[in-house]
Tab-separated table of C-alpha atoms and ligand atoms in Angstrom:
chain	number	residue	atom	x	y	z
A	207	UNK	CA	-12.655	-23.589	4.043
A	208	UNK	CA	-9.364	-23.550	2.167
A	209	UNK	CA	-8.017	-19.904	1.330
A	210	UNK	CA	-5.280	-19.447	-0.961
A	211	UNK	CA	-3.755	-16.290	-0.481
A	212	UNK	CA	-1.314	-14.479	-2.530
A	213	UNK	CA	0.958	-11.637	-1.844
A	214	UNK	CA	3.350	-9.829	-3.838
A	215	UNK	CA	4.555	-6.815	-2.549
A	216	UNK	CA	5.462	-4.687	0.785
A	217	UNK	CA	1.729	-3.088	1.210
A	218	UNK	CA	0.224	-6.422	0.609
A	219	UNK	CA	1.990	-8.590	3.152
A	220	UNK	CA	1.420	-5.699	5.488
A	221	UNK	CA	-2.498	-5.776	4.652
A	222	UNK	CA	-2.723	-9.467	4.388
A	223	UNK	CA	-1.095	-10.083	7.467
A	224	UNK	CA	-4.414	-9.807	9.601
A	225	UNK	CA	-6.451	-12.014	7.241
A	226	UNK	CA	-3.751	-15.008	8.168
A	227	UNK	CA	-3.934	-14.362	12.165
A	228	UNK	CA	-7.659	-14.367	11.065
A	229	UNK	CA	-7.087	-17.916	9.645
A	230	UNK	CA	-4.807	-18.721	12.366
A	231	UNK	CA	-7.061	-18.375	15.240
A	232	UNK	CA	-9.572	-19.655	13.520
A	233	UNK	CA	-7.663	-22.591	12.830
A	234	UNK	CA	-7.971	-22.513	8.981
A	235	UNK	CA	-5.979	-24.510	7.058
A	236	UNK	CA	-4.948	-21.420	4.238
A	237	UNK	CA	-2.075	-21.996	1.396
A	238	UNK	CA	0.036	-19.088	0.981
A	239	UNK	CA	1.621	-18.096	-2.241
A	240	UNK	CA	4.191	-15.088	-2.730
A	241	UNK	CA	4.725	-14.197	-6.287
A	242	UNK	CA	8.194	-12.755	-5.598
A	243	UNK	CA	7.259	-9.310	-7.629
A	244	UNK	CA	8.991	-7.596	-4.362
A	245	UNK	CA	12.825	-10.160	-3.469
A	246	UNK	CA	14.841	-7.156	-1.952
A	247	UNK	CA	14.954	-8.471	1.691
A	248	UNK	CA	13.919	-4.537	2.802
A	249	UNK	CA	11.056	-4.829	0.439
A	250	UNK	CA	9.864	-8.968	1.369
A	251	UNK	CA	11.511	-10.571	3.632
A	252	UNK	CA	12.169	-7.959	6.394
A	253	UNK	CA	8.209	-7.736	5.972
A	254	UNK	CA	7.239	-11.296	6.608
A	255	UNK	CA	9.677	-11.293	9.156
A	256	UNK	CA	8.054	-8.094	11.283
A	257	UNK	CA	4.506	-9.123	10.793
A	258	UNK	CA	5.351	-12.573	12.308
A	259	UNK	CA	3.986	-14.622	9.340
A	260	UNK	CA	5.289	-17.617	8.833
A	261	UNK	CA	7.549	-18.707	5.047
A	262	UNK	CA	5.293	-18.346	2.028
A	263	UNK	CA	4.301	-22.283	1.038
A	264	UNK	CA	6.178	-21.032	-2.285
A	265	UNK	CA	7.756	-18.250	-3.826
A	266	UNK	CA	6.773	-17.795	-7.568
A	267	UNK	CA	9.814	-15.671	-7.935
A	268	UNK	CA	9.045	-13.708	-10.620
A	269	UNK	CA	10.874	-10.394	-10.064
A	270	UNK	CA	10.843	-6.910	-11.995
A	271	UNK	CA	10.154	-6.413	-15.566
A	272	UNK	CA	7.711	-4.678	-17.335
A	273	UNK	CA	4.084	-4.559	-16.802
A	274	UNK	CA	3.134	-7.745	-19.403
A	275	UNK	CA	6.222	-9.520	-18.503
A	276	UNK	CA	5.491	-9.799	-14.563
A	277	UNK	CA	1.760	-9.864	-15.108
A	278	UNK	CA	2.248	-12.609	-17.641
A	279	UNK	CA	4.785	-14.509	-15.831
A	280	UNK	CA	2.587	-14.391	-12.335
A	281	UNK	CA	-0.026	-15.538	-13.767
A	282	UNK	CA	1.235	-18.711	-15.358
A	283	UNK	CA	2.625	-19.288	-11.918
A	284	UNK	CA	-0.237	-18.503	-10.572
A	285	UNK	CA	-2.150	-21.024	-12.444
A	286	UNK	CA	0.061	-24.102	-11.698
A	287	UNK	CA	-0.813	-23.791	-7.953
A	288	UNK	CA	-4.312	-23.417	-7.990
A	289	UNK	CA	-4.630	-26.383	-10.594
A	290	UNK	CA	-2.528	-28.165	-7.943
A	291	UNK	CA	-3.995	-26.981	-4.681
A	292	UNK	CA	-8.049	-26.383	-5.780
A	293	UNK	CA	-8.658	-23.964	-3.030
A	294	UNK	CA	-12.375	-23.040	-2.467
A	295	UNK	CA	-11.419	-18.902	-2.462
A	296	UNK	CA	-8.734	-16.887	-3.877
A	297	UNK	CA	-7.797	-13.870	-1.284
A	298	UNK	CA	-6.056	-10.912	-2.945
A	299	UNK	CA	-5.411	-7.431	-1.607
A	300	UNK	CA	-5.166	-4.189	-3.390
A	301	UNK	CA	-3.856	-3.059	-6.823
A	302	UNK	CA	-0.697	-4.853	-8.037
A	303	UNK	CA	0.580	-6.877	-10.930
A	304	UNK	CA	0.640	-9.933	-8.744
A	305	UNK	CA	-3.570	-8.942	-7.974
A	306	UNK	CA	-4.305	-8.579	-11.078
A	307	UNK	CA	-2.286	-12.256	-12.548
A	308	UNK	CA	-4.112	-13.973	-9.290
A	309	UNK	CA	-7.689	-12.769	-10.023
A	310	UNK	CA	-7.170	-13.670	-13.890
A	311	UNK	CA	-5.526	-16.583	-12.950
A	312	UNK	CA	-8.518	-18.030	-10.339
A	313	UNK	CA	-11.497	-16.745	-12.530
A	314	UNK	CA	-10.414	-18.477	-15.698
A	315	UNK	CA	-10.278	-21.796	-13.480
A	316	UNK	CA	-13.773	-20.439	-11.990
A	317	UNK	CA	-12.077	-20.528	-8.782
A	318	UNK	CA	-13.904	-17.480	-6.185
A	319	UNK	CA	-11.995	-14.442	-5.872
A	320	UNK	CA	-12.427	-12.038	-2.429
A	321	UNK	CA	-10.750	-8.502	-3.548
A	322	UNK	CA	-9.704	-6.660	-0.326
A	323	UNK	CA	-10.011	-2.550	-0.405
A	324	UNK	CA	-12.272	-2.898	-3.542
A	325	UNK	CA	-13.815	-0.456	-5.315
A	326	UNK	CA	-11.103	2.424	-4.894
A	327	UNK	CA	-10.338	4.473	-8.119
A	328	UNK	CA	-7.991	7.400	-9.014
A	329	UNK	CA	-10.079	8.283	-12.159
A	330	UNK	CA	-6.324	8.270	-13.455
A	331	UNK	CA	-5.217	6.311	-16.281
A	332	UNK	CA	-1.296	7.082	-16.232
A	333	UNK	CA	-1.802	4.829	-13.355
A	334	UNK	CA	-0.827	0.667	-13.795
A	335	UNK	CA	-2.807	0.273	-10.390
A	336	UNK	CA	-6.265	2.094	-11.639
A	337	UNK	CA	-5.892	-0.756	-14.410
A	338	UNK	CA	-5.246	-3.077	-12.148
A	339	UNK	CA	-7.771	-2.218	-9.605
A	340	UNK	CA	-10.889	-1.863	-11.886
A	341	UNK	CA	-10.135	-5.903	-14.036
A	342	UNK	CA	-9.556	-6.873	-10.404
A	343	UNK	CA	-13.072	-5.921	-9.257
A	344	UNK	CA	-15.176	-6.851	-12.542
A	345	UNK	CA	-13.794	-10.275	-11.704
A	346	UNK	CA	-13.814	-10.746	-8.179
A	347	UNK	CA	-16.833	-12.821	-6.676
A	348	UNK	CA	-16.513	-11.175	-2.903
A	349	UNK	CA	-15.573	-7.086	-2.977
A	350	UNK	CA	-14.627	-6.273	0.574
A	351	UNK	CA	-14.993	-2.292	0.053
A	352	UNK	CA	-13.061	-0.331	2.872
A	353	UNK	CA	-15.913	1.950	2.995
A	354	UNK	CA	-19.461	3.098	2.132
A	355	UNK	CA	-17.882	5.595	-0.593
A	356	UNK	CA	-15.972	2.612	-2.383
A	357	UNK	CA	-19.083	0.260	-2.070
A	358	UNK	CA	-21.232	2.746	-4.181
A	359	UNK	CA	-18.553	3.122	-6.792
A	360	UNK	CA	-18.573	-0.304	-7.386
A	361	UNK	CA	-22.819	-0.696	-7.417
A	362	UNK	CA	-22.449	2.065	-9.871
A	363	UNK	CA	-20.042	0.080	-11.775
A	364	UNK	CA	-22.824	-2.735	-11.512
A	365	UNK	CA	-19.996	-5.263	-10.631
A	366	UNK	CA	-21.097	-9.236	-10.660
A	367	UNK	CA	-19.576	-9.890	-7.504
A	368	UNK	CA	-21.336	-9.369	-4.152
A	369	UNK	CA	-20.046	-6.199	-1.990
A	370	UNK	CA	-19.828	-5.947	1.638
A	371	UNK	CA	-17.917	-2.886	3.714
A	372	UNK	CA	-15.674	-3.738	5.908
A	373	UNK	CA	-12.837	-1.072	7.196
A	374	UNK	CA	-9.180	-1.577	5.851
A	375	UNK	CA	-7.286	-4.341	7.658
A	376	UNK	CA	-4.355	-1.489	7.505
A	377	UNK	CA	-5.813	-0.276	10.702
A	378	UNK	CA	-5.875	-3.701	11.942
A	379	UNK	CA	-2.322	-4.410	10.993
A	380	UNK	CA	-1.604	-1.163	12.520
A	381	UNK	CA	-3.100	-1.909	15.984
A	382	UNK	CA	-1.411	-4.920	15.919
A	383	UNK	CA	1.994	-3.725	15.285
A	384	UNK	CA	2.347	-0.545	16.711
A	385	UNK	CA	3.090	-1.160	20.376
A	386	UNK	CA	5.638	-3.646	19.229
A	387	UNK	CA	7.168	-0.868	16.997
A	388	UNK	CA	6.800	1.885	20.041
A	389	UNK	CA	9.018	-0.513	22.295
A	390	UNK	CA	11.730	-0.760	20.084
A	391	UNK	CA	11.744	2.505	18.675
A	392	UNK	CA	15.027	3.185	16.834
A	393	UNK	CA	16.279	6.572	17.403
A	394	UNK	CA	19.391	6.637	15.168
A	395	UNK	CA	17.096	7.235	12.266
A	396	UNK	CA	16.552	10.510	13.262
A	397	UNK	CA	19.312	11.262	14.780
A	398	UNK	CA	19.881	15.453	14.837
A	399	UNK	CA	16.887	15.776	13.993
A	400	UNK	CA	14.711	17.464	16.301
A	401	UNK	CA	11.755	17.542	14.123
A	402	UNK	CA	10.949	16.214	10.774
A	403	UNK	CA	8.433	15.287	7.714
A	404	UNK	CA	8.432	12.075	6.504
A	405	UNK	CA	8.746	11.800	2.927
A	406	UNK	CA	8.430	8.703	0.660
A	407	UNK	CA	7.850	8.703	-3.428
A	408	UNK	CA	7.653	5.835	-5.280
A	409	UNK	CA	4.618	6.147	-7.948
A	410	UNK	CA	5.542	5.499	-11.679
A	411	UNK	CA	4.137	8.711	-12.688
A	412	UNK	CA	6.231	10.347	-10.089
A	413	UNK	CA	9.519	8.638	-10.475
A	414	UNK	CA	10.101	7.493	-13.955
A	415	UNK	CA	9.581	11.136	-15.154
A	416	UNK	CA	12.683	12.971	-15.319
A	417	UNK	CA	10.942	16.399	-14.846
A	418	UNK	CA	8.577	15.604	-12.570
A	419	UNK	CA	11.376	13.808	-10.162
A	420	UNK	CA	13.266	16.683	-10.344
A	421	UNK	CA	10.409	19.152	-10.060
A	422	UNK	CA	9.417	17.398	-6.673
A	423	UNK	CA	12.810	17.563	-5.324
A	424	UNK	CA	13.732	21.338	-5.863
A	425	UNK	CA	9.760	21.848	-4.323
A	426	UNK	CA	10.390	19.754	-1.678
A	427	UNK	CA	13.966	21.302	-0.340
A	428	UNK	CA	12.491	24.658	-1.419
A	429	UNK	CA	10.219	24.023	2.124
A	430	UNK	CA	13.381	24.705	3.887
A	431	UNK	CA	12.224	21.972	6.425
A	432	UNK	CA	14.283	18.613	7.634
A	433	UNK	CA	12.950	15.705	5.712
A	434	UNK	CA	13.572	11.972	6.071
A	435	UNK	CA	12.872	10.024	3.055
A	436	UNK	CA	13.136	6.075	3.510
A	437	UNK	CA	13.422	5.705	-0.523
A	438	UNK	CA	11.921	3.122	-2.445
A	439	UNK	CA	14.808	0.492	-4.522
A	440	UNK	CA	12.669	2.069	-7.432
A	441	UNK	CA	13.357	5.886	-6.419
A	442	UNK	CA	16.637	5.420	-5.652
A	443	UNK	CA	17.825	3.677	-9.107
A	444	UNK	CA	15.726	6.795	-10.580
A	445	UNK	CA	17.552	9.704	-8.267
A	446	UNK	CA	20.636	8.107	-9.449
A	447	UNK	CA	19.959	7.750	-12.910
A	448	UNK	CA	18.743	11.249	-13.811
A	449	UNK	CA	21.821	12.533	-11.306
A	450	UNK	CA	19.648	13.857	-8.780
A	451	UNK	CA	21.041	12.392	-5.993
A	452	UNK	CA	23.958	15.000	-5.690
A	453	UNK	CA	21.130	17.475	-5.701
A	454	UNK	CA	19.384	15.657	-2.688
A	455	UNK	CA	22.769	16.372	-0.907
A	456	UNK	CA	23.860	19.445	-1.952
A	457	UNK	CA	20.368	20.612	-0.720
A	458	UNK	CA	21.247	19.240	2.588
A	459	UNK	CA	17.725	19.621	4.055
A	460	UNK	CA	16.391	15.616	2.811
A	461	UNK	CA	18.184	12.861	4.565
A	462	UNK	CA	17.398	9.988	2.043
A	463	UNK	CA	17.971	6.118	3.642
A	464	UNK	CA	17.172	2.481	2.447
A	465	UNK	CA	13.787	1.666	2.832
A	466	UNK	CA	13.012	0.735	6.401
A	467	UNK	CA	11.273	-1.729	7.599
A	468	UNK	CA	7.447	-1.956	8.980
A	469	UNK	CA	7.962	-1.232	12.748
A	470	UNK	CA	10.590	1.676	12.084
A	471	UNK	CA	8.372	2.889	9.492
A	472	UNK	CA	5.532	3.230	11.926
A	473	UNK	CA	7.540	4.615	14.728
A	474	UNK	CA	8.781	6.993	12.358
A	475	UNK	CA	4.792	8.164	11.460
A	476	UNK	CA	4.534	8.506	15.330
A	477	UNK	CA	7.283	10.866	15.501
A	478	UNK	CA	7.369	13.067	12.628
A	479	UNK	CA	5.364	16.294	12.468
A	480	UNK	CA	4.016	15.048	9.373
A	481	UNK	CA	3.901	12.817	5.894
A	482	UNK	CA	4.770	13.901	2.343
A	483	UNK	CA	4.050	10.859	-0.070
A	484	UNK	CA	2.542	9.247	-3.014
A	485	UNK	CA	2.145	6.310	-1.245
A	486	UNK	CA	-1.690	4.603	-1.142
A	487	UNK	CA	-1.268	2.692	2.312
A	488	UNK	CA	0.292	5.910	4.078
A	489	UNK	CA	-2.716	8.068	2.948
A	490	UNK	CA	-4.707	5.327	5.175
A	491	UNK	CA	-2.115	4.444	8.072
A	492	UNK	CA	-1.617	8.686	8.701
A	493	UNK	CA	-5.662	8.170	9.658
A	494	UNK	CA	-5.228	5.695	12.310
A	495	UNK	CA	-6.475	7.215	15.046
A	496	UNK	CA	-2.737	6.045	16.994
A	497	UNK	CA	-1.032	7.795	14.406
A	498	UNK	CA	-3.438	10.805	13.189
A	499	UNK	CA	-0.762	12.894	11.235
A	500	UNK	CA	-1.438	15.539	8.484
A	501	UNK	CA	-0.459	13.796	5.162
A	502	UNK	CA	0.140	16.250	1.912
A	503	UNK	CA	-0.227	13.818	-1.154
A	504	UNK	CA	2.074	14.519	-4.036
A	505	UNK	CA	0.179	13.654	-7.060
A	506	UNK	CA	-2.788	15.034	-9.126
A	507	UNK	CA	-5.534	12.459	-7.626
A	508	UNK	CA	-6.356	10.082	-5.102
A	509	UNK	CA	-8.577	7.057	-4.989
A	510	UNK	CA	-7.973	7.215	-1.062
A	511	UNK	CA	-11.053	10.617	-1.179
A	512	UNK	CA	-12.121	9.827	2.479
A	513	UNK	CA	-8.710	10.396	3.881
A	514	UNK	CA	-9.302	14.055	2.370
A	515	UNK	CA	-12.877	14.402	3.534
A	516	UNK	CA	-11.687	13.335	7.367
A	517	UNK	CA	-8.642	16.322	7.071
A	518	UNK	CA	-6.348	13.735	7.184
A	519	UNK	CA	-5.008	14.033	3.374
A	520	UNK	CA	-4.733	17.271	1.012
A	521	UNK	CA	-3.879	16.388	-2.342
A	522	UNK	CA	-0.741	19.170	-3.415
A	523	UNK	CA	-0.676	18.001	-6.909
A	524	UNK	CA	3.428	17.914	-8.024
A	525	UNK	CA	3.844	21.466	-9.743
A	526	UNK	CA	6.964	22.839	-7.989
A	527	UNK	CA	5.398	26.506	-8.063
A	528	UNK	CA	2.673	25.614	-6.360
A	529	UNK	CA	2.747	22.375	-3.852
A	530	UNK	CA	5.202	24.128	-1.764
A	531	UNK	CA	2.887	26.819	-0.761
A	532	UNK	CA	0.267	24.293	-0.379
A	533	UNK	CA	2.117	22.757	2.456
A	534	UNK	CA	2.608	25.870	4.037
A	535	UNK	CA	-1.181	26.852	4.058
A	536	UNK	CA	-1.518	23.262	5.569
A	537	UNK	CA	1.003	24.119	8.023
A	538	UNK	CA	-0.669	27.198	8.949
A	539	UNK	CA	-3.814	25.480	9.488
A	540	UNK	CA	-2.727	23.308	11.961
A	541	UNK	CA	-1.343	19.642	11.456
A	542	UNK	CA	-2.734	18.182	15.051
A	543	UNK	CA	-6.243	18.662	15.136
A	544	UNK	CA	-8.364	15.847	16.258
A	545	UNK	CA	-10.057	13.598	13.170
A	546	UNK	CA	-12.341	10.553	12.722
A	547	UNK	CA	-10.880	7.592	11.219
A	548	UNK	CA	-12.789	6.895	7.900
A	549	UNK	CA	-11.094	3.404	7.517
A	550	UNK	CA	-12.462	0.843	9.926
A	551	UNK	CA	-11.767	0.034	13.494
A	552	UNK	CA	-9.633	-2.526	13.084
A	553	UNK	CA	-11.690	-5.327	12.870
A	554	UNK	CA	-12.387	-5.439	9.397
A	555	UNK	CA	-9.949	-8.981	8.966
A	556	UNK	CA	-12.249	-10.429	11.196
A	557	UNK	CA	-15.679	-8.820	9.406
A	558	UNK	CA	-14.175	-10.419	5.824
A	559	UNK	CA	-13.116	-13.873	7.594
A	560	UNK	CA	-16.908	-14.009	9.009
A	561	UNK	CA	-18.416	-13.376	5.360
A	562	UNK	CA	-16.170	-16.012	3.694
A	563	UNK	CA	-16.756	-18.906	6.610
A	564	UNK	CA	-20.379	-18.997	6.454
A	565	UNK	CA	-20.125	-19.770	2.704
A	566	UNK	CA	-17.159	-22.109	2.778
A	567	UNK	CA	-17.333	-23.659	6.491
B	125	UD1	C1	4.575	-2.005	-6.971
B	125	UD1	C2	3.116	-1.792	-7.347
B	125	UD1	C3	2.605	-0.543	-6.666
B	125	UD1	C4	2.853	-0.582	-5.179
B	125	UD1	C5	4.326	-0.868	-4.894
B	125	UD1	C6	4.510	-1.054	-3.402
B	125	UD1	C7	2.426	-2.539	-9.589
B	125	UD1	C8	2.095	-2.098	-10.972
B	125	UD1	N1	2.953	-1.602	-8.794
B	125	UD1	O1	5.313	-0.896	-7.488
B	125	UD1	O2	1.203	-0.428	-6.885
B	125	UD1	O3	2.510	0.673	-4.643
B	125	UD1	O4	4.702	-2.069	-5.561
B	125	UD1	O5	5.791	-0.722	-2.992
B	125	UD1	O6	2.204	-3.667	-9.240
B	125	UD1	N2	12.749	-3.243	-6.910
B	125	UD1	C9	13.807	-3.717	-6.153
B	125	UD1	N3	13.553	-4.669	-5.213
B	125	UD1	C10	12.311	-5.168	-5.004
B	125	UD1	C11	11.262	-4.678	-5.769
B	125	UD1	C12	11.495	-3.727	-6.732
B	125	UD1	O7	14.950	-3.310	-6.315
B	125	UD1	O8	12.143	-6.019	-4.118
B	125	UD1	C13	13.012	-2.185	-7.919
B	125	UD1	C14	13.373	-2.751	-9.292
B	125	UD1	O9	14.270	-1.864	-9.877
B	125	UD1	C15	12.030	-2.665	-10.018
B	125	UD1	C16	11.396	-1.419	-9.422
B	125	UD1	O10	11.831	-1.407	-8.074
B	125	UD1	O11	12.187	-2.574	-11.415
B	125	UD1	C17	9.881	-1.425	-9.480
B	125	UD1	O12	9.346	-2.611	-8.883
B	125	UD1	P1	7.857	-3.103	-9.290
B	125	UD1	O13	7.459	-4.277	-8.481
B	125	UD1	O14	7.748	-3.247	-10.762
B	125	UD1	O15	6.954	-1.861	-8.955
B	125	UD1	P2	6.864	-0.971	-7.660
B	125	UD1	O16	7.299	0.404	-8.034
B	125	UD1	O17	7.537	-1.640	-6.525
B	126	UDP	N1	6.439	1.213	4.476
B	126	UDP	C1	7.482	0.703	5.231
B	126	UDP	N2	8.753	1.188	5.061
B	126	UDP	C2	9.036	2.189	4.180
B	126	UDP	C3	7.964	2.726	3.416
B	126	UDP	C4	6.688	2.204	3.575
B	126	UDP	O1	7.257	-0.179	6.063
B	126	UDP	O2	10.208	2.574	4.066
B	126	UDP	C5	5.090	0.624	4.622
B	126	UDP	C6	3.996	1.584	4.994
B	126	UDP	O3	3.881	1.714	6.392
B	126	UDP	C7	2.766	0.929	4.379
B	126	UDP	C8	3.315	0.253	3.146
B	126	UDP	O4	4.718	0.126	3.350
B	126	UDP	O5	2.251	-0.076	5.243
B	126	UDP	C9	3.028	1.099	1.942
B	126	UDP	O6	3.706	0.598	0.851
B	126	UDP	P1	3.999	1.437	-0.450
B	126	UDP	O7	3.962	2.894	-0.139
B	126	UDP	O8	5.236	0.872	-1.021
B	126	UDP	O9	2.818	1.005	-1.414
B	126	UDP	P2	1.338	1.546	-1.668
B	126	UDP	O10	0.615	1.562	-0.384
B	126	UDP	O11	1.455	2.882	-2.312
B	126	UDP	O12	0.781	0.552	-2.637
């Protein structure tokens, strides 16, 4: 078997990462393509770097710009390798631009796509990922679904593509990284802190919307609660161009820093007393059953509905008048219960890597 497998941005070299030990113990002979939509060294580099993978065979380079313009650009880039390197499977992981160009790219060359975490949706069309996410799986030939939930969205869907449930290789990147993180824990992040929520923000909907940015910063220092917020490059050219940033400070009560990097990030899950975010991945890592943290979503939906069901997630919406009392309630309640893990045990690189050798070896 030959994989090809593309990555594009921070979650997906995080979530690919187990697929290419996969291939690596397994001695597979893979091709591995970054499209360059994420280039900050925090955002790329830093990433390949802590998940011990070695340099991309090429990097498409192909930046920001606006939805067409990177899709477009991806997937002519895209198309050049595959023509050169005729793989026998196309591996692609979750909802980006740089999914999306691959999976056009490899069907129109009736090369087999395998979507990891298929079958998610938000139900929300603001969204560039729900977009994404839904072309991705009406095209894809293997749809690894992280759960049963996902799976019978996509039957309902009546997708071509054959579906199998696997678990999210986030938990197995997870496992795999954590005690690494845990040993070189770095405490000056938090320094004077003695407890803290960990915030990050980086949707479109959330960001790109003056009122809505502001609206989630005035609710979030109205919590009168310490939070660190490792901000997104995206957030932080927002903050500063609809002059929020002097807010953040004035308010004193959010510490905002560069984005950090995969092991900090996870020692900093460990140690907080819990998440605010709109991130996707989080929703999933805060489930792990190392991490198990209380994670208040800040947005109107979720495609990530098992996180809820478990009592991992509560969705808080972003109304300023009301997600701050939300929090509270789901302070009250209790943040450390115990809860079941809805997203694998780890081993669902290895399920996916089982599925595509007996049809490829
Ligand atoms: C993308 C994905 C999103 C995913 C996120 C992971 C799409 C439509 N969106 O959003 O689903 O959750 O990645 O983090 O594919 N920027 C930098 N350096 C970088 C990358 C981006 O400074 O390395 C800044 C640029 O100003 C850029 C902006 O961030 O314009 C947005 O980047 P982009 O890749 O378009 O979208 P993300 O918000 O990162
Ligand atoms: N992450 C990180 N450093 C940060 C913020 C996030 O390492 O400062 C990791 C996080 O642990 C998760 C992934 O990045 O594995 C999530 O990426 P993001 O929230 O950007 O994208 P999404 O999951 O929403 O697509």
């Amino acid at each position: 078997m030959r994989p090809f497998i593309i990555v594009g941005t921070r979650p997906e070299i995080v979530k690919m990462a187990p697929i290419i030990y996969e291939c690596e113990s397994r001695g597979i002979d893979y091709y591995f393509l970054h499209t360059g939509q994420h280039y900050s060294e925090s955002m790329s580099g830093l990433f390949l770097d802590e998940m011990d993978l070695r340099t991309p065979d090429r990097n498409l380079d192909v930046g920001s710009g606006s939805q067409s313009e990177q899709t477009a650009q991806a997937l002519v880039g895209i198309e050049k390798e595959l023509l050169r390197e005729k793989p026998d499977v196309v591996l692609v992981q979750g909802d980006t631009n740089t999914v999306l160009s691959a999976t056009l790219a490899a069907a129109k060359l009736r090369i087999p796509v395998a979507h990891i975490e298929a079958g998610l949706r938000s139900y929300d069309t603001r969204m560039p990922e729900e977009h994404n996410r839904r072309l991705t799986d009406h095209a894809s030939d293997y749809l690894f679904a992280p759960t049963e939930n996902s799976a019978e969205i996509l039957r309902k869907e009546n997708v071509w593509g054959r579906i199998f449930v696997t678990g999210n290789t986030v938990i197995d990147a997870l496992e795999n990284r954590l005690p690494v993180a845990l040993k070189r824990m770095n405490r000056a992040l938090t320094k004077g802190l003695d407890s803290f929520a960990l915030l990050t923000l980086h949707r479109a909907e959330n960001v790109d919307d003056k009122n809505v940015l502001e609206g989630l910063i005035e609710g979030l220092i109205s919590l009168e609660m310490s939070i660190l917020f490792p901000a997104h490059p995206r957030s932080i050219k927002q903050l500063t161009k609809f002059g929020l940033m002097s807010r953040i400070k004035s308010g004193g009560l959010i510490r905002i820093i560069e984005p950090v990097g995969y092991l900090d990030f996870l020692s900093l899950q460990k140690r907080c007393s819990f998440i605010l975010t709109d991130s996707g991945g989080i929703q999933e890592e805060a489930t792990a059953p190392s991490i198990n943290k209380k994670v208040f979503v800040l947005r109107t939906s979720t495609e990530r509905p098992e996180a809820v069901d478990s009592g991992h997630a509560v969705v808080v919406g972003v109304n300023p008048e009301k997600f701050p009392n939300m929090i509270r309630n789901g302070i009250k309640e209790g943040l450390d219960e115990e809860r079941r893990c809805p997203y694998g045990e780890g081993d669902a690189s290895k399920k996916i890597m089982n599925i595509l050798g007996k049809d490829f070896d």
